[in-house]
mmCIF file of C-alpha atoms in Angstrom:
data_model
loop_
_atom_site.group_PDB
_atom_site.id
_atom_site.type_symbol
_atom_site.label_atom_id
_atom_site.label_comp_id
_atom_site.label_asym_id
_atom_site.label_seq_id
_atom_site.Cartn_x
_atom_site.Cartn_y
_atom_site.Cartn_z
ATOM 1 C CA MET A 213 -24.098 159.164 108.337
ATOM 2 C CA LEU A 214 -26.027 156.150 108.199
ATOM 3 C CA THR A 215 -26.047 154.108 104.734
ATOM 4 C CA LEU A 216 -28.379 151.036 103.953
ATOM 5 C CA TYR A 217 -27.495 148.608 101.349
ATOM 6 C CA ASP A 218 -29.764 145.868 100.125
ATOM 7 C CA ALA A 219 -29.158 142.797 98.283
ATOM 8 C CA ALA A 220 -31.041 142.433 95.117
ATOM 9 C CA ASP A 221 -30.274 140.709 91.699
ATOM 10 C CA SER A 222 -26.513 139.605 93.064
ATOM 11 C CA ALA A 223 -25.712 143.219 93.695
ATOM 12 C CA LEU A 224 -25.861 145.915 96.468
ATOM 13 C CA THR A 225 -28.368 148.680 95.954
ATOM 14 C CA ARG A 226 -28.232 151.799 98.107
ATOM 15 C CA ARG A 227 -31.552 152.682 99.890
ATOM 16 C CA SER A 228 -32.748 155.185 102.580
ATOM 17 C CA GLU A 229 -34.484 154.290 106.022
ATOM 18 C CA PRO A 230 -35.954 152.424 107.442
ATOM 19 C CA ILE A 231 -33.979 149.013 107.627
ATOM 20 C CA GLY A 232 -35.874 146.379 105.426
ATOM 21 C CA GLU A 233 -35.855 142.629 104.958
ATOM 22 C CA LYS A 234 -33.600 142.776 102.161
ATOM 23 C CA THR A 235 -31.042 145.149 103.963
ATOM 24 C CA VAL A 236 -27.742 143.323 104.368
ATOM 25 C CA TRP A 237 -25.284 145.975 105.259
ATOM 26 C CA VAL A 238 -25.801 148.959 107.640
ATOM 27 C CA ASP A 239 -22.866 151.321 107.304
ATOM 28 C CA LEU A 240 -22.335 153.977 110.114
ATOM 29 C CA LEU A 241 -19.902 156.480 109.214
ATOM 30 C CA ASN A 242 -19.339 158.935 111.987
ATOM 31 C CA PRO A 243 -22.543 158.051 113.323
ATOM 32 C CA THR A 244 -24.777 160.511 115.411
ATOM 33 C CA LYS A 245 -26.386 159.484 118.683
ATOM 34 C CA GLU A 246 -29.963 159.225 116.928
ATOM 35 C CA GLU A 247 -28.318 156.810 114.198
ATOM 36 C CA ASP A 248 -26.831 154.559 117.019
ATOM 37 C CA VAL A 249 -30.241 154.481 118.877
ATOM 38 C CA LEU A 250 -31.981 153.585 115.552
ATOM 39 C CA VAL A 251 -29.653 150.823 114.515
ATOM 40 C CA GLU A 252 -29.756 149.510 118.214
ATOM 41 C CA THR A 253 -33.711 149.484 118.107
ATOM 42 C CA ALA A 254 -33.986 148.013 114.714
ATOM 43 C CA LEU A 255 -31.428 145.183 115.218
ATOM 44 C CA GLY A 256 -31.394 144.460 118.966
ATOM 45 C CA ILE A 257 -27.632 145.037 119.156
ATOM 46 C CA ALA A 258 -25.280 147.565 120.941
ATOM 47 C CA VAL A 259 -23.314 149.882 118.677
ATOM 48 C CA PRO A 260 -19.881 150.602 120.195
ATOM 49 C CA THR A 261 -18.547 154.006 120.998
ATOM 50 C CA ARG A 262 -15.174 155.385 119.472
ATOM 51 C CA GLU A 263 -13.563 154.857 122.853
ATOM 52 C CA GLU A 264 -14.587 151.294 123.020
ATOM 53 C CA MET A 265 -13.311 150.773 119.427
ATOM 54 C CA ASP A 266 -9.971 152.361 120.614
ATOM 55 C CA GLU A 267 -9.311 149.723 123.241
ATOM 56 C CA ILE A 268 -6.536 147.315 122.319
ATOM 57 C CA GLU A 269 -7.402 144.294 124.399
ATOM 58 C CA ALA A 270 -8.284 141.144 122.158
ATOM 59 C CA SER A 271 -11.447 140.481 124.511
ATOM 60 C CA SER A 272 -12.673 144.014 123.691
ATOM 61 C CA ARG A 273 -12.156 143.630 120.112
ATOM 62 C CA LEU A 274 -13.317 140.214 119.430
ATOM 63 C CA TYR A 275 -16.550 139.094 121.332
ATOM 64 C CA HIS A 276 -19.984 137.887 121.205
ATOM 65 C CA GLU A 277 -22.748 139.979 122.894
ATOM 66 C CA GLY A 278 -26.540 140.078 122.423
ATOM 67 C CA GLY A 279 -26.926 137.804 119.663
ATOM 68 C CA GLY A 280 -24.089 139.888 117.532
ATOM 69 C CA HIS A 281 -20.525 138.820 116.929
ATOM 70 C CA TYR A 282 -18.158 141.980 117.070
ATOM 71 C CA MET A 283 -14.830 142.420 115.256
ATOM 72 C CA THR A 284 -12.843 145.314 115.403
ATOM 73 C CA ALA A 285 -9.592 145.713 113.228
ATOM 74 C CA VAL A 286 -7.177 148.543 112.464
ATOM 75 C CA VAL A 287 -7.326 149.703 108.968
ATOM 76 C CA LEU A 288 -5.115 152.252 107.306
ATOM 77 C CA HIS A 289 -6.836 155.122 105.249
ATOM 78 C CA GLN A 290 -5.002 158.048 103.412
ATOM 79 C CA SER A 291 -4.450 161.379 105.451
ATOM 80 C CA LEU A 292 -6.312 164.415 103.659
ATOM 81 C CA VAL A 293 -2.859 166.314 104.148
ATOM 82 C CA PRO A 294 -0.742 165.632 101.008
ATOM 83 C CA ASN A 295 2.458 163.589 101.363
ATOM 84 C CA GLU A 296 1.471 162.460 104.700
ATOM 85 C CA PRO A 297 1.783 158.580 105.678
ATOM 86 C CA PRO A 298 -1.508 156.870 105.908
ATOM 87 C CA ILE A 299 -3.446 156.922 109.394
ATOM 88 C CA SER A 300 -4.606 154.156 111.416
ATOM 89 C CA THR A 301 -8.261 153.851 112.341
ATOM 90 C CA PRO A 302 -10.338 151.261 114.039
ATOM 91 C CA VAL A 303 -13.317 149.823 112.059
ATOM 92 C CA THR A 304 -16.047 147.614 113.941
ATOM 93 C CA PHE A 305 -17.726 144.939 111.968
ATOM 94 C CA ILE A 306 -21.006 143.498 113.664
ATOM 95 C CA LEU A 307 -22.378 140.369 112.441
ATOM 96 C CA ALA A 308 -25.836 140.137 113.443
ATOM 97 C CA GLY A 309 -27.705 137.339 112.046
ATOM 98 C CA GLN A 310 -27.468 137.759 108.098
ATOM 99 C CA ARG A 311 -26.714 141.352 108.399
ATOM 100 C CA LEU A 312 -23.647 143.391 108.765
ATOM 101 C CA VAL A 313 -23.231 146.429 110.658
ATOM 102 C CA THR A 314 -19.909 148.577 110.214
ATOM 103 C CA VAL A 315 -18.922 151.275 112.340
ATOM 104 C CA ARG A 316 -16.137 153.546 111.362
ATOM 105 C CA TYR A 317 -14.768 157.104 111.795
ATOM 106 C CA ALA A 318 -12.889 157.368 108.576
ATOM 107 C CA GLU A 319 -13.272 156.533 104.832
ATOM 108 C CA PRO A 320 -10.787 153.747 103.842
ATOM 109 C CA ARG A 321 -10.554 153.599 99.944
ATOM 110 C CA ALA A 322 -11.270 149.757 100.297
ATOM 111 C CA PHE A 323 -14.788 150.489 101.409
ATOM 112 C CA GLN A 324 -15.532 152.571 98.012
ATOM 113 C CA LEU A 325 -13.762 149.835 96.044
ATOM 114 C CA PHE A 326 -15.985 147.093 97.520
ATOM 115 C CA VAL A 327 -19.241 149.125 96.942
ATOM 116 C CA GLN A 328 -18.229 149.709 93.358
ATOM 117 C CA ARG A 329 -17.603 146.017 92.593
ATOM 118 C CA ALA A 330 -20.742 144.953 94.331
ATOM 119 C CA GLN A 331 -22.854 147.358 92.706
ATOM 120 C CA LYS A 332 -21.464 146.076 89.186
ATOM 121 C CA LYS A 333 -22.120 142.417 90.287
ATOM 122 C CA ASP A 334 -18.367 141.408 90.396
ATOM 123 C CA THR A 335 -18.488 139.900 93.991
ATOM 124 C CA ALA A 336 -20.932 137.855 96.172
ATOM 125 C CA CYS A 337 -22.894 140.232 98.416
ATOM 126 C CA MET A 338 -26.387 138.487 99.038
ATOM 127 C CA THR A 339 -25.968 138.082 102.980
ATOM 128 C CA GLY A 340 -24.143 140.216 105.428
ATOM 129 C CA THR A 341 -21.543 137.458 106.019
ATOM 130 C CA ALA A 342 -20.835 137.500 102.203
ATOM 131 C CA VAL A 343 -20.354 141.220 102.362
ATOM 132 C CA LEU A 344 -18.156 141.045 105.303
ATOM 133 C CA VAL A 345 -15.788 138.758 103.701
ATOM 134 C CA GLY A 346 -15.783 140.944 100.721
ATOM 135 C CA LEU A 347 -14.995 143.913 102.755
ATOM 136 C CA LEU A 348 -12.087 142.212 104.364
ATOM 137 C CA GLU A 349 -10.793 140.825 100.874
ATOM 138 C CA SER A 350 -10.917 144.518 99.742
ATOM 139 C CA ILE A 351 -9.200 145.827 102.735
ATOM 140 C CA ILE A 352 -6.318 143.028 102.129
ATOM 141 C CA ASP A 353 -5.902 144.040 98.691
ATOM 142 C CA ARG A 354 -5.267 147.603 99.609
ATOM 143 C CA GLU A 355 -2.677 146.409 102.110
ATOM 144 C CA ALA A 356 -0.916 144.315 99.515
ATOM 145 C CA ASP A 357 -0.899 147.312 97.279
ATOM 146 C CA ARG A 358 0.603 149.281 99.874
ATOM 147 C CA VAL A 359 3.258 146.510 100.809
ATOM 148 C CA GLU A 360 4.210 146.562 97.215
ATOM 149 C CA ARG A 361 4.833 150.220 97.133
ATOM 150 C CA VAL A 362 6.927 150.284 100.255
ATOM 151 C CA THR A 363 8.974 147.290 98.674
ATOM 152 C CA GLY A 364 9.595 149.466 95.662
ATOM 153 C CA GLU A 365 10.387 152.738 97.755
ATOM 154 C CA VAL A 366 12.817 150.588 99.950
ATOM 155 C CA ASP A 367 14.728 149.276 96.939
ATOM 156 C CA LYS A 368 15.065 152.786 95.373
ATOM 157 C CA LEU A 369 16.495 153.660 98.707
ATOM 158 C CA SER A 370 18.795 150.879 98.790
ATOM 159 C CA GLN A 371 20.024 151.643 95.338
ATOM 160 C CA THR A 372 20.612 155.424 96.241
ATOM 161 C CA ILE A 373 22.411 154.854 99.593
ATOM 162 C CA PHE A 374 24.992 152.458 98.235
ATOM 163 C CA ARG A 375 25.721 154.192 94.836
ATOM 164 C CA GLY A 376 28.743 156.290 94.351
ATOM 165 C CA LYS A 377 32.184 156.096 95.534
ATOM 166 C CA GLY A 378 34.039 157.951 97.998
ATOM 167 C CA GLY A 379 33.751 161.717 97.616
ATOM 168 C CA GLU A 380 31.262 161.182 94.708
ATOM 169 C CA ARG A 381 28.755 159.772 97.211
ATOM 170 C CA THR A 382 29.522 162.704 99.513
ATOM 171 C CA ARG A 383 28.470 165.286 96.615
ATOM 172 C CA THR A 384 25.345 163.546 95.248
ATOM 173 C CA LEU A 385 23.721 162.309 98.582
ATOM 174 C CA ARG A 386 22.130 164.187 101.157
ATOM 175 C CA PHE A 387 22.154 161.633 104.136
ATOM 176 C CA ASP A 388 19.471 163.689 106.006
ATOM 177 C CA VAL A 389 17.030 163.287 103.226
ATOM 178 C CA ASN A 390 17.750 159.609 103.211
ATOM 179 C CA ILE A 391 17.231 159.231 106.971
ATOM 180 C CA LYS A 392 13.909 161.185 106.629
ATOM 181 C CA ALA A 393 12.866 158.677 103.838
ATOM 182 C CA ILE A 394 13.678 155.610 105.889
ATOM 183 C CA GLY A 395 11.943 156.911 108.618
ATOM 184 C CA ARG A 396 8.903 157.709 106.674
ATOM 185 C CA GLU A 397 8.905 153.999 105.294
ATOM 186 C CA GLY A 398 9.508 152.608 108.686
ATOM 187 C CA GLU A 399 6.643 154.401 110.176
ATOM 188 C CA LEU A 400 4.429 152.994 107.262
ATOM 189 C CA THR A 401 5.731 149.640 107.651
ATOM 190 C CA SER A 402 4.964 149.734 111.521
ATOM 191 C CA ARG A 403 1.528 150.820 110.875
ATOM 192 C CA SER A 404 0.842 148.446 108.163
ATOM 193 C CA ARG A 405 2.057 145.442 110.629
ATOM 194 C CA GLU A 406 -0.548 146.686 113.169
ATOM 195 C CA CYS A 407 -3.241 146.483 110.683
ATOM 196 C CA LEU A 408 -2.174 143.082 109.376
ATOM 197 C CA LEU A 409 -1.841 141.820 112.990
ATOM 198 C CA THR A 410 -5.441 142.802 113.844
ATOM 199 C CA LEU A 411 -6.895 141.465 110.579
ATOM 200 C CA ASP A 412 -5.137 137.989 111.301
ATOM 201 C CA ARG A 413 -6.869 137.959 114.662
ATOM 202 C CA LEU A 414 -10.205 138.896 113.143
ATOM 203 C CA LEU A 415 -10.167 136.377 110.356
ATOM 204 C CA THR A 416 -9.177 133.750 112.826
ATOM 205 C CA TYR A 417 -12.207 134.586 115.153
ATOM 206 C CA LEU A 418 -14.235 134.925 111.972
ATOM 207 C CA GLY A 419 -13.435 131.441 110.796
ATOM 208 C CA HIS A 420 -14.688 130.037 114.087
ATOM 209 C CA VAL A 421 -17.824 132.057 114.107
ATOM 210 C CA LEU A 422 -18.670 130.829 110.534
ATOM 211 C CA THR A 423 -17.843 127.227 111.516
ATOM 212 C CA GLU A 424 -20.434 127.645 114.580
ATOM 213 C CA ARG A 425 -22.894 129.261 112.644
ATOM 214 C CA GLY A 426 -22.727 126.538 109.676
ATOM 215 C CA ASP A 427 -22.358 129.407 106.971
ATOM 216 C CA ASP A 428 -21.595 128.426 103.391
ATOM 217 C CA LYS A 429 -18.580 126.344 102.804
ATOM 218 C CA GLN A 430 -17.308 128.687 100.114
ATOM 219 C CA LEU A 431 -17.397 131.810 102.397
ATOM 220 C CA ARG A 432 -15.345 129.537 105.020
ATOM 221 C CA ALA A 433 -12.522 128.770 102.238
ATOM 222 C CA ARG A 434 -12.492 132.572 101.209
ATOM 223 C CA VAL A 435 -11.826 133.292 105.078
ATOM 224 C CA LYS A 436 -9.091 130.658 105.099
ATOM 225 C CA THR A 437 -7.502 132.218 101.750
ATOM 226 C CA ALA A 438 -7.709 135.649 103.274
ATOM 227 C CA THR A 439 -5.955 134.396 106.319
ATOM 228 C CA ARG A 440 -3.152 132.856 104.384
ATOM 229 C CA ASP A 441 -2.636 136.135 102.237
ATOM 230 C CA VAL A 442 -2.608 138.177 105.630
ATOM 231 C CA ARG A 443 0.054 136.051 107.250
ATOM 232 C CA SER A 444 2.316 136.066 103.897
ATOM 233 C CA LEU A 445 2.008 139.830 103.680
ATOM 234 C CA ALA A 446 2.920 139.991 107.668
ATOM 235 C CA ASP A 447 5.942 137.860 106.985
ATOM 236 C CA HIS A 448 6.934 140.206 104.186
ATOM 237 C CA ILE A 449 6.320 143.125 106.268
ATOM 238 C CA GLY A 450 8.832 141.506 108.716
ATOM 239 C CA TYR A 451 11.275 141.321 105.987
ATOM 240 C CA LEU A 452 10.864 144.954 105.019
ATOM 241 C CA SER A 453 11.236 146.169 108.699
ATOM 242 C CA SER A 454 14.440 144.283 108.726
ATOM 243 C CA LYS A 455 15.834 145.588 105.687
ATOM 244 C CA ILE A 456 14.830 149.241 106.803
ATOM 245 C CA THR A 457 16.632 148.744 109.961
ATOM 246 C CA PHE A 458 19.667 147.813 107.962
ATOM 247 C CA LEU A 459 19.567 150.696 105.515
ATOM 248 C CA LEU A 460 19.298 153.156 108.601
ATOM 249 C CA ASP A 461 22.154 151.348 110.270
ATOM 250 C CA ALA A 462 24.039 151.621 106.953
ATOM 251 C CA THR A 463 23.285 155.312 106.337
ATOM 252 C CA LEU A 464 24.503 155.977 110.118
ATOM 253 C CA GLY A 465 27.408 154.228 109.316
ATOM 254 C CA MET A 466 28.378 156.152 106.030
ATOM 255 C CA ILE A 467 27.858 159.395 107.913
ATOM 256 C CA ASN A 468 30.269 158.297 110.531
ATOM 257 C CA ASN A 469 32.697 157.264 107.968
ATOM 258 C CA GLU A 470 32.286 160.511 106.172
ATOM 259 C CA GLN A 471 32.915 162.348 109.509
ATOM 260 C CA ASN A 472 36.018 160.213 110.094
ATOM 261 C CA THR A 473 37.458 160.940 106.624
ATOM 262 C CA ILE A 474 37.021 164.650 107.109
ATOM 263 C CA ILE A 475 38.770 164.573 110.386
ATOM 264 C CA LYS A 476 41.645 162.289 109.105
ATOM 265 C CA THR A 477 42.178 164.817 106.140
ATOM 266 C CA PHE A 478 42.432 167.705 108.669
ATOM 267 C CA SER A 479 44.823 165.741 110.820
ATOM 268 C CA VAL A 480 47.011 164.880 107.983
ATOM 269 C CA LEU A 481 47.060 168.563 106.822
ATOM 270 C CA ALA A 482 48.083 169.577 110.245
ATOM 271 C CA VAL A 483 50.840 167.077 110.608
ATOM 272 C CA ALA A 484 52.219 168.151 106.902
ATOM 273 C CA LEU A 485 51.985 171.862 107.923
ATOM 274 C CA MET A 486 54.090 171.392 110.932
ATOM 275 C CA PRO A 487 57.493 171.299 109.664
ATOM 276 C CA PRO A 488 56.975 174.394 107.337
ATOM 277 C CA THR A 489 55.721 176.151 110.230
ATOM 278 C CA LEU A 490 58.558 175.141 112.243
ATOM 279 C CA VAL A 491 61.167 176.472 109.521
ATOM 280 C CA GLY A 492 59.043 179.665 109.219
ATOM 281 C CA THR A 493 58.999 180.188 112.984
ATOM 282 C CA ILE A 494 62.910 179.606 113.379
ATOM 283 C CA TYR A 495 63.651 182.132 110.707
ATOM 284 C CA GLY A 496 61.261 184.638 111.980
ATOM 285 C CA MET A 497 62.954 184.875 115.414
ATOM 286 C CA ASN A 498 64.861 188.447 115.925
ATOM 287 C CA PHE A 499 68.274 187.358 116.967
ATOM 288 C CA LYS A 500 71.052 189.700 115.652
ATOM 289 C CA HIS A 501 73.593 186.579 114.835
ATOM 290 C CA MET A 502 71.845 184.545 112.340
ATOM 291 C CA PRO A 503 74.271 183.407 109.592
ATOM 292 C CA GLU A 504 71.573 182.706 107.214
ATOM 293 C CA LEU A 505 70.248 186.306 107.215
ATOM 294 C CA ASP A 506 73.146 187.550 105.117
ATOM 295 C CA TRP A 507 73.125 184.828 102.611
ATOM 296 C CA THR A 508 72.053 185.820 99.017
ATOM 297 C CA TRP A 509 70.086 182.912 98.744
ATOM 298 C CA GLY A 510 68.590 182.456 102.190
ATOM 299 C CA TYR A 511 65.098 183.335 101.383
ATOM 300 C CA PRO A 512 64.709 181.001 98.494
ATOM 301 C CA MET A 513 66.564 178.442 100.677
ATOM 302 C CA ALA A 514 63.943 178.724 103.437
ATOM 303 C CA LEU A 515 61.227 178.719 101.051
ATOM 304 C CA GLY A 516 62.560 175.487 99.735
ATOM 305 C CA PHE A 517 62.875 173.638 103.052
ATOM 306 C CA MET A 518 59.193 174.717 103.925
ATOM 307 C CA VAL A 519 57.909 173.239 100.604
ATOM 308 C CA LEU A 520 60.255 170.020 101.114
ATOM 309 C CA SER A 521 59.083 169.579 104.496
ATOM 310 C CA ALA A 522 55.371 169.746 103.678
ATOM 311 C CA VAL A 523 55.715 167.159 100.451
ATOM 312 C CA LEU A 524 57.818 164.513 101.961
ATOM 313 C CA PRO A 525 55.203 163.947 104.712
ATOM 314 C CA TRP A 526 52.429 164.110 101.911
ATOM 315 C CA ILE A 527 54.196 161.439 99.952
ATOM 316 C CA TYR A 528 54.702 159.152 103.003
ATOM 317 C CA PHE A 529 51.126 159.285 103.924
ATOM 318 C CA LYS A 530 50.021 158.483 100.181
ATOM 319 C CA ARG A 531 52.284 155.539 100.230
ATOM 320 C CA LYS A 532 50.948 154.286 103.605
ATOM 321 C CA GLY A 533 47.377 154.593 102.225
ATOM 322 C CA TRP A 534 46.275 157.134 104.687
ATOM 323 C CA LEU A 535 44.873 159.552 102.091
#
């Protein structure tokens, strides 16, 4: 789908074809071959294919060709499937003179938010460069919100994992659920890190481009601020990644401790039941001459021996702290 935006009265207005003199932003969403040709003919640039956008080399994501500066970043967008983590998608920004061309195959929420703000005159958008900076700032804001959400989820997981004592923790926690939650947050953290890394590279390249082109100083200052924001978010993501790894190790350690406790309990019970078993085995033998068989109190005496031989090891283990 081809969408055109003109700059008028400090706001963006949506228009239909063809590309006019006031058009500052050409947005290609899941473009067809005909739409690619139309934009290439009108602006004299080459629109990259989806396969080219997926390439991971820096030289394939940040380059100058045919009068246009090509910049590709990985952006996260929410999956259509409920409760699924955000999906990574490449988005290409082409700065051709004073026009911006975006090529994307998904609909990140940041684009919609920026358009709403631009239509209300809440952000500068009179040139393609200003639109590009505004879009990047909107994407960074969304990433910041996502990092804040992950931070809250990780804090909740930490409190859940380390609450309770002994058997209470065993009854109230399901370690498999915690491991799945940790894995989900770890996957989201990994994708956010990839997004921030590509944004950092794009902003560094954009800063050089704006300096060479002699663009407005205010835009260059906004790019520097955005770069600092991305790097601070990347540092926080690194901290979250370390904490998630710690929580995973702690959860696996707790599972191991619970298993060891169960095995220890069975081992103590087996040892404690060995003497009563021995007594019962002795008096279960079918020898003819066994003096205790004729005793009036022989049976109660044997039961007492069994109970006593079981209680004494239990008391000993308790004093040793093994139970």
